[in-house]
Structure formats: structure tokens, C-alpha cells
mmCIF file of C-alpha atoms in Angstrom:
data_model
loop_
_atom_site.group_PDB
_atom_site.id
_atom_site.type_symbol
_atom_site.label_atom_id
_atom_site.label_comp_id
_atom_site.label_asym_id
_atom_site.label_seq_id
_atom_site.Cartn_x
_atom_site.Cartn_y
_atom_site.Cartn_z
ATOM 1 C CA ASP A 1 11.141 1.934 10.673
ATOM 2 C CA GLN A 2 12.616 -1.355 9.474
ATOM 3 C CA GLN A 3 13.520 -3.312 12.592
ATOM 4 C CA VAL A 4 14.759 -6.383 10.602
ATOM 5 C CA LYS A 5 16.936 -5.602 7.699
ATOM 6 C CA GLN A 6 18.208 -7.990 4.883
ATOM 7 C CA ASN A 7 20.530 -5.611 2.822
ATOM 8 C CA SER A 8 21.181 -8.071 -0.012
ATOM 9 C CA PRO A 9 18.091 -8.559 -2.227
ATOM 10 C CA SER A 10 19.791 -11.445 -4.014
ATOM 11 C CA LEU A 11 22.700 -13.902 -3.972
ATOM 12 C CA SER A 12 24.088 -16.222 -6.556
ATOM 13 C CA VAL A 13 26.231 -19.242 -5.448
ATOM 14 C CA GLN A 14 27.516 -22.183 -7.274
ATOM 15 C CA GLU A 15 26.305 -25.722 -6.391
ATOM 16 C CA GLY A 16 28.395 -27.291 -3.709
ATOM 17 C CA ARG A 17 29.751 -24.009 -2.372
ATOM 18 C CA ILE A 18 28.507 -22.144 0.794
ATOM 19 C CA SER A 19 25.789 -19.725 0.792
ATOM 20 C CA ILE A 20 25.911 -16.999 3.369
ATOM 21 C CA LEU A 21 22.805 -14.924 3.931
ATOM 22 C CA ASN A 22 22.840 -11.961 6.421
ATOM 23 C CA CYS A 23 20.412 -10.107 8.497
ATOM 24 C CA ASP A 24 20.647 -7.015 10.774
ATOM 25 C CA TYR A 25 18.261 -5.912 13.497
ATOM 26 C CA THR A 26 17.701 -2.796 15.674
ATOM 27 C CA ASN A 27 15.424 -3.844 18.375
ATOM 28 C CA SER A 28 17.498 -4.975 21.461
ATOM 29 C CA MET A 29 14.281 -6.617 22.828
ATOM 30 C CA PHE A 30 14.213 -9.368 20.189
ATOM 31 C CA ASP A 31 15.279 -12.640 21.852
ATOM 32 C CA TYR A 32 14.330 -15.263 19.245
ATOM 33 C CA PHE A 33 15.301 -15.350 15.502
ATOM 34 C CA LEU A 34 14.305 -17.594 12.785
ATOM 35 C CA TRP A 35 14.919 -18.245 9.050
ATOM 36 C CA TYR A 36 12.121 -19.148 6.564
ATOM 37 C CA LYS A 37 12.344 -20.302 3.109
ATOM 38 C CA LYS A 38 9.826 -19.286 0.459
ATOM 39 C CA TYR A 39 9.262 -20.860 -2.932
ATOM 40 C CA PRO A 40 6.802 -19.228 -5.291
ATOM 41 C CA ALA A 41 3.120 -19.795 -4.751
ATOM 42 C CA GLU A 42 3.824 -21.377 -1.304
ATOM 43 C CA GLY A 43 3.876 -19.877 2.079
ATOM 44 C CA PRO A 44 7.104 -19.642 3.969
ATOM 45 C CA THR A 45 8.542 -22.744 5.480
ATOM 46 C CA PHE A 46 10.541 -22.736 8.782
ATOM 47 C CA LEU A 47 14.235 -23.519 8.303
ATOM 48 C CA ILE A 48 16.143 -22.848 11.560
ATOM 49 C CA SER A 49 15.929 -20.667 14.660
ATOM 50 C CA ILE A 50 18.076 -19.508 17.395
ATOM 51 C CA SER A 51 17.509 -18.083 20.837
ATOM 52 C CA SER A 52 19.380 -15.030 22.047
ATOM 53 C CA ILE A 53 21.173 -17.193 24.788
ATOM 54 C CA LYS A 54 22.890 -19.048 22.041
ATOM 55 C CA ASP A 55 25.428 -17.851 19.380
ATOM 56 C CA LYS A 56 25.148 -20.879 16.946
ATOM 57 C CA ASN A 57 22.705 -23.403 16.127
ATOM 58 C CA GLU A 58 23.083 -25.994 13.610
ATOM 59 C CA ASP A 59 20.871 -28.449 11.712
ATOM 60 C CA GLY A 60 22.340 -30.552 8.974
ATOM 61 C CA ARG A 61 23.627 -28.302 6.146
ATOM 62 C CA PHE A 62 22.104 -25.121 7.826
ATOM 63 C CA THR A 63 23.774 -23.099 10.565
ATOM 64 C CA VAL A 64 22.662 -19.936 12.129
ATOM 65 C CA PHE A 65 25.158 -17.615 13.827
ATOM 66 C CA LEU A 66 24.172 -14.708 16.168
ATOM 67 C CA ASN A 67 26.164 -11.830 17.268
ATOM 68 C CA LYS A 68 24.196 -9.969 19.776
ATOM 69 C CA SER A 69 26.566 -6.984 20.314
ATOM 70 C CA ALA A 70 26.438 -6.233 16.474
ATOM 71 C CA LYS A 71 22.852 -7.147 16.200
ATOM 72 C CA HIS A 72 23.606 -9.431 13.234
ATOM 73 C CA LEU A 73 22.790 -12.858 12.476
ATOM 74 C CA SER A 74 23.770 -14.961 9.396
ATOM 75 C CA LEU A 75 22.516 -18.217 7.761
ATOM 76 C CA HIS A 76 25.219 -20.612 6.371
ATOM 77 C CA ILE A 77 24.230 -23.248 3.976
ATOM 78 C CA VAL A 78 26.883 -25.910 3.267
ATOM 79 C CA PRO A 79 26.925 -27.326 0.608
ATOM 80 C CA SER A 80 24.526 -25.211 -1.337
ATOM 81 C CA GLN A 81 22.075 -27.311 -3.779
ATOM 82 C CA PRO A 82 19.949 -26.280 -6.662
ATOM 83 C CA GLY A 83 16.876 -27.076 -4.574
ATOM 84 C CA ASP A 84 17.931 -24.273 -1.963
ATOM 85 C CA SER A 85 17.222 -21.745 -4.640
ATOM 86 C CA ALA A 86 14.260 -19.789 -2.949
ATOM 87 C CA VAL A 87 13.572 -16.600 -1.230
ATOM 88 C CA TYR A 88 15.055 -16.522 2.554
ATOM 89 C CA PHE A 89 13.405 -14.396 5.083
ATOM 90 C CA CYS A 90 14.920 -13.641 8.502
ATOM 91 C CA ALA A 91 12.414 -13.094 11.186
ATOM 92 C CA ALA A 92 12.621 -11.891 14.887
ATOM 93 C CA SER A 93 10.222 -11.831 17.901
ATOM 94 C CA GLU A 94 10.367 -10.565 21.576
ATOM 95 C CA GLY A 95 8.591 -13.708 22.809
ATOM 96 C CA GLY A 96 11.412 -16.213 23.259
ATOM 97 C CA ALA A 97 11.034 -19.602 21.830
ATOM 98 C CA TYR A 98 7.411 -19.613 22.623
ATOM 99 C CA ASN A 99 5.987 -19.587 19.007
ATOM 100 C CA THR A 100 2.979 -17.170 19.526
ATOM 101 C CA ASP A 101 4.713 -13.957 19.549
ATOM 102 C CA LYS A 102 4.244 -11.755 16.401
ATOM 103 C CA LEU A 103 7.145 -12.241 14.059
ATOM 104 C CA ILE A 104 8.967 -9.131 12.379
ATOM 105 C CA PHE A 105 10.249 -10.030 9.013
ATOM 106 C CA GLY A 106 13.098 -8.650 6.739
ATOM 107 C CA THR A 107 12.541 -8.065 3.150
ATOM 108 C CA GLY A 108 14.117 -11.202 2.044
ATOM 109 C CA THR A 109 17.072 -12.394 -0.047
ATOM 110 C CA ARG A 110 16.633 -14.417 -3.172
ATOM 111 C CA LEU A 111 19.073 -17.125 -3.327
ATOM 112 C CA GLN A 112 19.930 -18.756 -6.757
ATOM 113 C CA VAL A 113 22.173 -21.866 -6.652
ATOM 114 C CA PHE A 114 23.466 -22.661 -10.224
ATOM 115 C CA PRO A 115 25.159 -25.888 -11.378
ATOM 116 C CA ASP B 1 -1.537 -34.603 8.837
ATOM 117 C CA ALA B 2 -3.198 -31.406 6.915
ATOM 118 C CA GLY B 3 -1.040 -28.307 7.278
ATOM 119 C CA VAL B 4 -2.482 -24.913 7.456
ATOM 120 C CA THR B 5 -5.072 -24.261 4.625
ATOM 121 C CA GLN B 6 -6.255 -21.028 3.252
ATOM 122 C CA SER B 7 -9.099 -19.990 0.859
ATOM 123 C CA PRO B 8 -9.641 -18.705 -1.753
ATOM 124 C CA THR B 9 -6.051 -18.899 -3.511
ATOM 125 C CA HIS B 10 -6.815 -15.850 -5.605
ATOM 126 C CA LEU B 11 -9.321 -13.147 -5.477
ATOM 127 C CA ILE B 12 -10.079 -9.976 -7.568
ATOM 128 C CA LYS B 13 -12.065 -7.169 -5.930
ATOM 129 C CA THR B 14 -12.948 -3.654 -6.797
ATOM 130 C CA ARG B 15 -11.920 -0.571 -4.644
ATOM 131 C CA GLY B 16 -14.337 0.188 -1.921
ATOM 132 C CA GLN B 17 -15.648 -3.497 -1.641
ATOM 133 C CA GLN B 18 -15.235 -5.814 1.341
ATOM 134 C CA VAL B 19 -13.459 -9.079 1.327
ATOM 135 C CA THR B 20 -13.246 -12.139 3.708
ATOM 136 C CA LEU B 21 -10.371 -14.580 3.727
ATOM 137 C CA ARG B 22 -10.402 -18.056 5.441
ATOM 138 C CA CYS B 23 -7.910 -19.962 7.261
ATOM 139 C CA SER B 24 -7.777 -23.482 8.830
ATOM 140 C CA PRO B 25 -4.872 -23.972 11.224
ATOM 141 C CA LYS B 26 -2.698 -27.147 11.525
ATOM 142 C CA SER B 27 -4.090 -29.959 13.506
ATOM 143 C CA GLY B 28 -3.548 -29.330 17.223
ATOM 144 C CA HIS B 29 -2.796 -25.614 16.889
ATOM 145 C CA ASP B 30 -4.978 -23.109 18.642
ATOM 146 C CA THR B 31 -3.457 -19.747 17.708
ATOM 147 C CA VAL B 32 -3.867 -18.037 14.391
ATOM 148 C CA SER B 33 -1.833 -15.013 13.071
ATOM 149 C CA TRP B 34 -2.445 -13.036 9.895
ATOM 150 C CA TYR B 35 0.301 -11.368 7.845
ATOM 151 C CA GLN B 36 0.298 -9.173 4.763
ATOM 152 C CA GLN B 37 2.975 -9.577 2.336
ATOM 153 C CA ALA B 38 3.163 -6.776 -0.270
ATOM 154 C CA LEU B 39 5.254 -7.286 -3.549
ATOM 155 C CA GLY B 40 8.948 -7.189 -2.761
ATOM 156 C CA GLN B 41 8.439 -6.940 0.990
ATOM 157 C CA GLY B 42 8.560 -9.296 3.796
ATOM 158 C CA PRO B 43 5.283 -10.450 5.574
ATOM 159 C CA GLN B 44 3.817 -7.805 8.054
ATOM 160 C CA PHE B 45 1.949 -8.788 11.189
ATOM 161 C CA ILE B 46 -1.684 -7.820 11.156
ATOM 162 C CA PHE B 47 -3.179 -9.505 14.215
ATOM 163 C CA GLN B 48 -3.324 -12.851 16.115
ATOM 164 C CA TYR B 49 -6.266 -14.622 17.471
ATOM 165 C CA TYR B 50 -6.364 -17.095 20.504
ATOM 166 C CA GLU B 51 -9.376 -18.423 22.233
ATOM 167 C CA GLU B 52 -11.597 -16.452 19.820
ATOM 168 C CA GLU B 53 -10.207 -13.044 20.767
ATOM 169 C CA GLU B 54 -7.501 -10.770 19.222
ATOM 170 C CA ARG B 55 -4.411 -11.141 21.350
ATOM 171 C CA GLN B 56 -1.959 -8.920 19.459
ATOM 172 C CA ARG B 57 -2.346 -6.297 16.779
ATOM 173 C CA GLY B 58 0.061 -4.794 14.272
ATOM 174 C CA ASN B 59 -0.049 -1.320 12.733
ATOM 175 C CA PHE B 60 -3.063 -1.970 10.610
ATOM 176 C CA PRO B 61 -6.190 0.341 10.350
ATOM 177 C CA ASP B 62 -9.572 -0.782 11.787
ATOM 178 C CA ARG B 63 -10.742 -1.683 8.273
ATOM 179 C CA PHE B 64 -8.841 -4.939 8.992
ATOM 180 C CA SER B 65 -10.836 -7.082 11.369
ATOM 181 C CA GLY B 66 -10.925 -10.760 12.073
ATOM 182 C CA HIS B 67 -12.509 -13.544 13.828
ATOM 183 C CA GLN B 68 -11.720 -17.007 15.307
ATOM 184 C CA PHE B 69 -14.250 -19.743 15.669
ATOM 185 C CA PRO B 70 -14.515 -22.530 18.283
ATOM 186 C CA ASN B 71 -12.748 -24.890 15.858
ATOM 187 C CA TYR B 72 -9.798 -22.574 15.803
ATOM 188 C CA SER B 73 -10.228 -21.656 12.162
ATOM 189 C CA SER B 74 -10.048 -17.918 11.514
ATOM 190 C CA GLU B 75 -11.431 -15.238 8.958
ATOM 191 C CA LEU B 76 -9.626 -12.011 7.960
ATOM 192 C CA ASN B 77 -12.124 -9.201 6.822
ATOM 193 C CA VAL B 78 -11.054 -6.033 5.144
ATOM 194 C CA ASN B 79 -13.427 -3.390 4.418
ATOM 195 C CA ALA B 80 -13.563 -0.289 2.011
ATOM 196 C CA LEU B 81 -10.757 -1.852 -0.083
ATOM 197 C CA LEU B 82 -7.925 0.347 -1.315
ATOM 198 C CA LEU B 83 -5.580 -0.299 -4.165
ATOM 199 C CA GLY B 84 -2.823 -0.536 -1.629
ATOM 200 C CA ASP B 85 -4.512 -3.620 0.003
ATOM 201 C CA SER B 86 -3.394 -5.678 -2.909
ATOM 202 C CA ALA B 87 -0.979 -8.307 -1.502
ATOM 203 C CA LEU B 88 -0.541 -11.811 -0.449
ATOM 204 C CA TYR B 89 -2.282 -12.448 2.798
ATOM 205 C CA LEU B 90 -0.653 -15.322 4.800
ATOM 206 C CA CYS B 91 -2.267 -17.233 7.781
ATOM 207 C CA ALA B 92 0.233 -18.836 10.353
ATOM 208 C CA SER B 93 -0.708 -21.288 13.076
ATOM 209 C CA SER B 94 1.072 -22.221 16.333
ATOM 210 C CA GLN B 95 0.172 -23.777 19.646
ATOM 211 C CA THR B 96 0.129 -21.300 22.678
ATOM 212 C CA GLY B 97 2.488 -22.414 25.378
ATOM 213 C CA HIS B 98 4.773 -24.650 23.218
ATOM 214 C CA TYR B 99 8.079 -24.238 21.605
ATOM 215 C CA GLY B 100 8.245 -24.294 17.987
ATOM 216 C CA GLU B 101 7.820 -22.375 14.865
ATOM 217 C CA GLN B 102 4.668 -20.861 13.370
ATOM 218 C CA TYR B 103 3.413 -22.804 10.282
ATOM 219 C CA PHE B 104 2.171 -20.794 7.264
ATOM 220 C CA GLY B 105 -0.340 -21.486 4.819
ATOM 221 C CA PRO B 106 0.089 -20.975 1.015
ATOM 222 C CA GLY B 107 -1.675 -17.549 1.173
ATOM 223 C CA THR B 108 -4.417 -15.766 -0.487
ATOM 224 C CA ARG B 109 -3.421 -13.323 -3.423
ATOM 225 C CA LEU B 110 -5.756 -10.384 -3.189
ATOM 226 C CA THR B 111 -5.898 -7.998 -6.114
ATOM 227 C CA VAL B 112 -7.823 -4.781 -5.718
ATOM 228 C CA THR B 113 -8.688 -3.040 -9.102
#
């Protein structure tokens, strides 16, 4: 049973435009959500997170939105840059912002930003 | 500041063999988690070690076992390898009781033939 779903395997966006990556979850006990970025031959790199007590968190060009009633979150990247081309994973945990709880990952979305 | 390191980078084993993968956590971190990432999938949680004991475990068989040493480094052992064990094995470290993300290493690519 896939508790975290990323239904778009890939996304292609022009440089300078907005990239929107989506993630859905089924477990209502999840209270902390994270986005990781992964380049080939590297481990996932943390991007941004959000607690379930918030509905938005912003860090530079990256903003994550959380809609608890819909069990949906999205990552917005504005403006998109070619260096953003990578696989993006959505992850969730039940342990709050304490970083030691197991992470449940989605299957990832491959973002390609073209000039 | 050294991040999470893993060894070896790549490994090829034959079905039925045993393998040991190693992980050194980021400086100051005391908790190590292991994940398996199959091709085209997201990482799946195997188990987590804290204070040299397994604290949490995912849905993996007993063939998967681990160890944490006093210096917080960790090993993942897989016995009786199956073809389906071929995957990227990721180690992540964190500090119990603190906010913040888990830091991942580059992974060990295991191929079982």
C-alpha cells in the first residue's frame, strides 16, 4: 500500500517558469512532510519541509503548500533553473519535526528544466 | 565537515551470498537509518539504529540485519542474497532530540547476479 504517492513520473518546464510538483498521502497520522532532491550517483538532498500545523513554508525560490483536508502537498519552484533538473521525492513521517522518525517516500518526479 | 559516507560505492554479489555495507554518519549525529531504493522507486525504510540498538524496523525480512558501533557508525548485513535485493542502499544520519532533516549518504549500489 503506497502511503505517499507522486502521480507524475516526469515534468518538463522552461527556464524561468514555475515548476509545480505534487504529492498525495493517505495516512492521516503523518504530521511532517519533506521534499528531497536527488541527482544521479548522489544521495537525496534535503530541500524544504513543512509541519502539519502550517499550510505554507517558503525558502527562497522554493515553497511547499500543505492541504491537510485533501491530504495533498505541492512544491513550487519559482523561477525554475536548469540546475533544478533532478528527481524530486516527497516524504512523510509521524514523528513531527524531530528528525529521527522513519521517512515514507513517494516514487519521485523527474523534473527537467530546459532553456 | 564531512557528511555521511558509505562504502563500498558498488558491489556485485552472487545469489545466496552475504554482504556487509558500511556507513559513517555526519559529525555530531548519533542516529543511523538505512533505506533500500529499487530502480524507479522511492527509498524504503529498512531499520534505524540509536545507542547501538535497533529502534525501528520496516517491513524487511530477518535476512536484513544491522549493527551500530560506539562511534555511531553502522553496518547493514544481508544474508542469503536474492536477485530482488539488487538496489541502491542509502544510509541517513540524524541527531535524536533535535529538529532538522535526515542527511543521506551517496549510497551503495548492490547488484546480485
